[in-house]
Tab-separated table of C-alpha atoms in Angstrom:
chain	number	residue	atom	x	y	z
A	232	MET	CA	-29.524	0.516	-2.877
A	233	THR	CA	-26.560	-1.876	-2.826
A	234	ARG	CA	-25.553	-4.004	-5.772
A	235	GLU	CA	-26.224	-7.695	-5.248
A	236	LEU	CA	-23.093	-9.718	-4.554
A	237	ASP	CA	-22.515	-12.446	-7.138
A	238	LEU	CA	-21.246	-15.463	-5.177
A	239	ARG	CA	-21.332	-18.042	-7.953
A	240	PRO	CA	-18.473	-20.560	-8.156
A	241	GLU	CA	-15.890	-20.587	-10.957
A	242	LYS	CA	-15.093	-16.937	-10.371
A	243	VAL	CA	-12.159	-14.864	-9.057
A	244	TRP	CA	-12.494	-11.755	-6.906
A	245	ILE	CA	-9.412	-9.528	-6.673
A	246	VAL	CA	-9.940	-7.880	-3.311
A	247	GLY	CA	-8.236	-4.967	-1.577
A	248	ALA	CA	-7.610	-5.852	2.073
A	249	GLY	CA	-6.774	-2.285	3.067
A	250	PRO	CA	-3.691	-1.179	5.039
A	251	GLY	CA	-3.896	-3.930	7.662
A	252	ASP	CA	-6.416	-2.988	10.327
A	253	PRO	CA	-9.344	-5.420	9.859
A	254	GLU	CA	-11.783	-2.638	10.761
A	255	LEU	CA	-10.723	-0.820	7.589
A	256	LEU	CA	-11.954	-3.639	5.338
A	257	THR	CA	-14.906	-2.740	3.143
A	258	VAL	CA	-18.135	-4.596	3.863
A	259	ARG	CA	-17.924	-6.298	0.463
A	260	ALA	CA	-14.341	-7.415	1.083
A	261	ALA	CA	-15.235	-8.860	4.489
A	262	ARG	CA	-18.159	-10.783	3.043
A	263	LEU	CA	-16.127	-12.226	0.179
A	264	ILE	CA	-13.342	-13.295	2.541
A	265	ALA	CA	-15.947	-15.095	4.660
A	266	GLU	CA	-17.581	-16.819	1.667
A	267	ALA	CA	-14.474	-17.817	-0.316
A	268	ASP	CA	-13.392	-21.393	-0.943
A	269	ASP	CA	-9.779	-20.322	-1.507
A	270	LEU	CA	-7.854	-17.233	-0.388
A	271	LEU	CA	-4.635	-16.366	-2.219
A	272	VAL	CA	-2.996	-14.007	0.261
A	273	ASP	CA	-0.280	-11.416	-0.298
A	274	ALA	CA	2.597	-10.914	2.134
A	275	LEU	CA	1.327	-7.541	3.346
A	276	VAL	CA	-2.068	-8.846	4.482
A	277	PRO	CA	-1.939	-9.571	8.241
A	278	PRO	CA	-3.559	-12.806	9.468
A	279	ALA	CA	-6.085	-10.839	11.534
A	280	VAL	CA	-7.847	-9.915	8.283
A	281	TYR	CA	-8.750	-13.537	7.488
A	282	GLN	CA	-8.514	-15.214	10.894
A	283	GLY	CA	-11.093	-17.946	11.420
A	284	VAL	CA	-12.362	-18.140	7.837
A	285	LYS	CA	-13.485	-21.440	6.338
A	286	ALA	CA	-11.437	-20.969	3.158
A	287	ARG	CA	-8.244	-22.761	2.248
A	288	ILE	CA	-5.360	-20.280	2.647
A	289	LEU	CA	-2.637	-20.115	0.001
A	290	TYR	CA	0.240	-17.743	0.755
A	291	VAL	CA	1.515	-16.275	-2.499
A	292	GLY	CA	3.171	-13.076	-1.270
A	293	LYS	CA	6.424	-11.715	-2.624
A	294	ARG	CA	9.148	-10.504	-0.259
A	295	SER	CA	12.440	-9.055	-1.484
A	296	GLY	CA	15.241	-11.605	-1.258
A	297	ARG	CA	12.973	-14.495	-0.290
A	298	PRO	CA	11.756	-17.417	-2.432
A	299	HIS	CA	8.319	-16.824	-3.905
A	300	LEU	CA	6.020	-17.849	-6.700
A	301	SER	CA	6.346	-15.989	-9.969
A	302	GLN	CA	3.518	-13.773	-11.139
A	303	ARG	CA	2.754	-16.244	-13.921
A	304	GLU	CA	2.510	-19.101	-11.412
A	305	ILE	CA	0.029	-17.104	-9.311
A	306	GLU	CA	-2.073	-16.386	-12.377
A	307	ASP	CA	-2.060	-20.068	-13.320
A	308	ILE	CA	-3.298	-20.991	-9.825
A	309	LEU	CA	-6.145	-18.465	-10.061
A	310	VAL	CA	-7.274	-19.897	-13.385
A	311	ARG	CA	-6.952	-23.527	-12.271
A	312	LEU	CA	-8.901	-23.058	-9.047
A	313	ALA	CA	-11.699	-21.176	-10.790
A	314	ARG	CA	-11.979	-23.904	-13.414
A	315	GLU	CA	-12.305	-26.415	-10.577
A	316	GLY	CA	-15.511	-24.663	-9.558
A	317	ARG	CA	-14.054	-22.751	-6.606
A	318	ARG	CA	-14.910	-19.295	-5.280
A	319	VAL	CA	-11.454	-17.726	-5.366
A	320	VAL	CA	-10.444	-14.527	-3.594
A	321	ARG	CA	-7.088	-12.977	-4.469
A	322	LEU	CA	-6.409	-10.883	-1.348
A	323	LYS	CA	-4.047	-7.940	-1.758
A	324	GLY	CA	-2.823	-5.324	0.681
A	325	GLY	CA	-4.183	-1.821	0.164
A	326	ASP	CA	-6.084	-1.327	-3.081
A	327	PRO	CA	-5.614	-3.854	-5.901
A	328	ALA	CA	-5.376	-1.117	-8.535
A	329	VAL	CA	-2.444	0.686	-6.848
A	330	PHE	CA	0.875	-1.008	-7.716
A	331	ALA	CA	-0.616	-4.450	-7.101
A	332	ARG	CA	-0.534	-6.107	-10.547
A	333	LEU	CA	-4.285	-5.900	-11.035
A	334	GLY	CA	-3.917	-5.442	-14.784
A	335	GLU	CA	-1.702	-8.497	-15.199
A	336	GLU	CA	-4.041	-10.797	-13.301
A	337	VAL	CA	-7.143	-9.479	-15.056
A	338	ARG	CA	-5.546	-10.101	-18.458
A	339	ALA	CA	-4.690	-13.670	-17.480
A	340	LEU	CA	-8.229	-14.340	-16.262
A	341	GLU	CA	-9.835	-12.830	-19.346
A	342	GLU	CA	-7.565	-14.785	-21.688
A	343	ALA	CA	-8.647	-17.962	-19.854
A	344	GLY	CA	-12.328	-17.003	-19.970
A	345	VAL	CA	-12.622	-16.841	-16.166
A	346	PRO	CA	-15.152	-14.354	-14.705
A	347	TRP	CA	-13.622	-11.836	-12.307
A	348	GLU	CA	-14.470	-8.838	-10.173
A	349	ALA	CA	-12.206	-6.268	-8.501
A	350	VAL	CA	-13.093	-4.912	-5.054
A	351	PRO	CA	-11.451	-1.635	-3.971
A	352	GLY	CA	-9.614	-1.283	-0.676
A	353	VAL	CA	-8.188	1.543	1.418
A	354	SER	CA	-4.731	2.196	0.001
A	355	SER	CA	-1.766	2.563	2.341
A	356	PHE	CA	-1.078	6.066	1.069
A	357	LEU	CA	-4.485	7.166	2.357
A	358	ALA	CA	-4.106	5.259	5.613
A	359	ALA	CA	-0.598	6.534	6.308
A	360	ALA	CA	-1.496	10.176	5.778
A	361	GLN	CA	-4.586	10.019	7.951
A	362	ALA	CA	-2.884	7.933	10.637
A	363	VAL	CA	-0.474	10.784	11.339
A	364	GLY	CA	-2.970	13.599	10.797
A	365	ILE	CA	-1.628	14.853	7.470
A	366	PRO	CA	-4.049	15.963	4.732
A	367	LEU	CA	-2.826	15.050	1.258
A	368	THR	CA	-4.461	18.233	-0.006
A	369	ASP	CA	-5.139	21.401	1.932
A	370	ARG	CA	-6.587	24.662	0.734
A	371	GLY	CA	-3.819	27.215	0.389
A	372	GLU	CA	-0.962	24.694	0.656
A	373	ALA	CA	-1.524	21.681	-1.607
A	374	ASP	CA	-4.101	21.350	-4.340
A	375	ARG	CA	-2.879	18.032	-5.762
A	376	PHE	CA	-0.946	14.899	-4.878
A	377	VAL	CA	0.974	12.311	-6.865
A	378	VAL	CA	1.572	8.695	-5.834
A	379	LEU	CA	4.680	6.853	-7.031
A	380	THR	CA	6.203	3.468	-6.341
A	381	GLY	CA	9.471	3.766	-4.466
A	382	HIS	CA	11.165	0.781	-6.063
A	383	GLY	CA	11.845	-0.317	-9.609
A	384	GLY	CA	11.606	-4.068	-9.173
A	385	GLU	CA	12.542	-6.805	-11.630
A	386	GLY	CA	15.182	-4.786	-13.444
A	387	ARG	CA	13.165	-1.583	-13.836
A	388	SER	CA	14.679	1.769	-12.913
A	389	LEU	CA	13.358	3.900	-10.089
A	390	PRO	CA	10.473	6.227	-10.964
A	391	SER	CA	11.113	9.787	-12.090
A	392	LEU	CA	9.903	12.327	-9.554
A	393	PRO	CA	7.674	15.121	-10.824
A	394	ALA	CA	9.168	18.612	-11.070
A	395	PHE	CA	9.029	20.371	-7.736
A	396	ASP	CA	5.809	22.277	-7.109
A	397	ALA	CA	5.138	23.720	-3.673
A	398	ALA	CA	1.414	22.925	-4.103
A	399	THR	CA	1.983	19.197	-4.744
A	400	THR	CA	2.231	16.460	-2.121
A	401	VAL	CA	4.462	13.589	-3.254
A	402	VAL	CA	3.700	10.126	-1.872
A	403	LEU	CA	6.190	7.267	-2.251
A	404	LEU	CA	5.054	3.699	-1.597
A	405	MET	CA	7.551	0.917	-0.802
A	406	ALA	CA	10.355	3.484	-0.696
A	407	ILE	CA	12.465	2.642	2.353
A	408	GLY	CA	14.970	0.432	0.552
A	409	ASN	CA	15.763	3.149	-2.009
A	410	LEU	CA	15.068	6.208	0.126
A	411	GLY	CA	18.587	7.632	-0.043
A	412	GLU	CA	18.649	7.427	-3.830
A	413	LEU	CA	15.141	8.852	-4.162
A	414	VAL	CA	15.864	11.804	-1.872
A	415	ALA	CA	19.152	12.517	-3.674
A	416	ALA	CA	17.257	12.568	-6.983
A	417	ALA	CA	14.661	14.937	-5.506
A	418	LEU	CA	17.333	17.332	-4.249
A	419	ASP	CA	19.110	17.224	-7.626
A	420	ALA	CA	15.762	18.051	-9.268
A	421	GLY	CA	15.369	21.204	-7.170
A	422	TYR	CA	13.342	20.026	-4.181
A	423	PRO	CA	14.226	22.199	-1.158
A	424	ALA	CA	16.436	20.459	1.388
A	425	GLU	CA	14.222	21.775	4.206
A	426	LEU	CA	10.952	20.532	2.645
A	427	PRO	CA	8.895	18.720	5.330
A	428	ALA	CA	8.798	14.934	4.961
A	429	VAL	CA	7.387	12.032	6.964
A	430	ALA	CA	7.897	8.270	6.741
A	431	VAL	CA	5.145	6.075	8.223
A	432	SER	CA	5.698	2.388	8.904
A	433	GLN	CA	2.883	-0.172	9.309
A	434	ALA	CA	0.135	2.443	9.109
A	435	SER	CA	-3.072	1.454	10.962
A	436	LEU	CA	-1.367	-1.501	12.696
A	437	PRO	CA	-0.324	-1.801	16.369
A	438	GLY	CA	3.338	-1.455	15.358
A	439	GLU	CA	2.784	1.830	13.524
A	440	ARG	CA	5.722	4.249	13.760
A	441	ARG	CA	6.565	7.508	12.048
A	442	VAL	CA	9.691	9.623	11.435
A	443	ALA	CA	9.505	13.315	10.540
A	444	ALA	CA	12.459	15.301	9.208
A	445	PRO	CA	13.477	17.834	6.575
A	446	LEU	CA	13.734	16.048	3.225
A	447	GLU	CA	17.535	16.103	3.119
A	448	ALA	CA	17.776	14.467	6.559
A	449	LEU	CA	14.978	11.915	6.127
A	450	PRO	CA	17.142	8.951	4.994
A	451	ARG	CA	19.436	9.363	8.027
A	452	ALA	CA	16.468	9.732	10.360
A	453	VAL	CA	14.788	6.604	8.979
A	454	ALA	CA	18.019	4.611	9.216
A	455	SER	CA	18.631	5.800	12.775
A	456	ALA	CA	15.104	4.827	13.801
A	457	ARG	CA	15.416	1.451	12.013
A	458	LEU	CA	12.024	1.983	10.497
A	459	GLU	CA	10.631	-1.257	9.089
A	460	THR	CA	8.782	-1.956	5.882
A	461	PRO	CA	6.134	-1.577	4.660
A	462	ALA	CA	6.418	2.172	4.879
A	463	THR	CA	4.965	5.185	3.088
A	464	VAL	CA	6.800	8.479	2.579
A	465	LEU	CA	4.970	11.813	2.296
A	466	ILE	CA	6.815	14.885	1.044
A	467	GLY	CA	5.420	18.413	0.899
A	468	GLN	CA	4.234	21.392	2.889
A	469	VAL	CA	1.293	19.465	4.350
A	470	ALA	CA	3.759	17.151	6.143
A	471	LYS	CA	4.495	19.880	8.675
A	472	ARG	CA	0.940	19.401	9.967
A	473	LEU	CA	2.175	16.362	11.883
A	474	THR	CA	3.970	18.679	14.329
A	475	GLN	CA	0.723	20.520	14.973
A	476	THR	CA	-1.608	17.524	15.360
A	477	LYS	CA	0.512	14.818	16.992
A	478	PRO	CA	2.510	15.060	20.223
A	479	HIS	CA	6.281	14.738	19.940
A	480	SER	CA	6.171	11.606	22.056
A	481	GLU	CA	4.657	9.758	19.096
A	482	VAL	CA	7.659	10.526	16.888
A	483	VAL	CA	11.047	8.897	17.275
A	484	PRO	CA	13.501	11.178	19.162
A	485	PHE	CA	15.918	11.630	16.242
A	486	SER	CA	13.207	13.200	14.098
A	487	VAL	CA	11.906	15.342	16.957
A	488	GLU	CA	15.257	17.056	17.206
A	489	LEU	CA	15.363	17.621	13.456
A	490	ARG	CA	11.843	18.983	13.318
A	491	SER	CA	12.120	21.316	16.280
A	492	ALA	CA	15.343	22.747	14.901
A	493	THR	CA	14.316	23.102	11.285
A	494	LEU	CA	10.558	22.977	10.762
A	495	SER	CA	9.116	24.879	13.692
């Protein structure tokens, strides 16, 4: 039995739009997008997700190096629109609880006395792994995975990688810009240079691309392929499964040469 959807005005829904493919929206997310008065849309949400809706669209996404609203300004807009009696959907790429400032926006809404609800979405780390046929866990090879942000942002340092464990799959989100530094830190921490690694760009979208290489060579392979953001990086023994489940023609040539020479 499904829970009844509360569509009253003066409320904010913080909704995960998934990795980009509209068919990967949850039913609840699709219904809220259709019923909203206002959509506050992040940069990583493609227009196909909300094409044709009746809502007013407000683009509030943040892109590195480009002008954008501050987080406080976005929170103020959410509160103001809700107080105006609007049904407000804050639409975020992936899942709103995974590096998407859910906690900050919830605190602002609660301090203002505005009702809210969070709606999960398919995170890009799940979509990227499954798009290229890689299991994040696999009996006998990986019994756990850890998800880290690949950038510090706003003056924060890069995340500390966990100690190397052959049974752990490491997933880095938003890592392309700092990939060289992250890989160097992993190698310094004892990660094997030949550890399988894959970078997946625009997972689930028509422009999806992937690069596979030994960990040490991944930054050069990604740079050579000119892989675009957003991209997800998967590091660990399970990453070698890509060579077994996907034809080489789906991987950029630079990484094919690396894989066939090192990971076969």
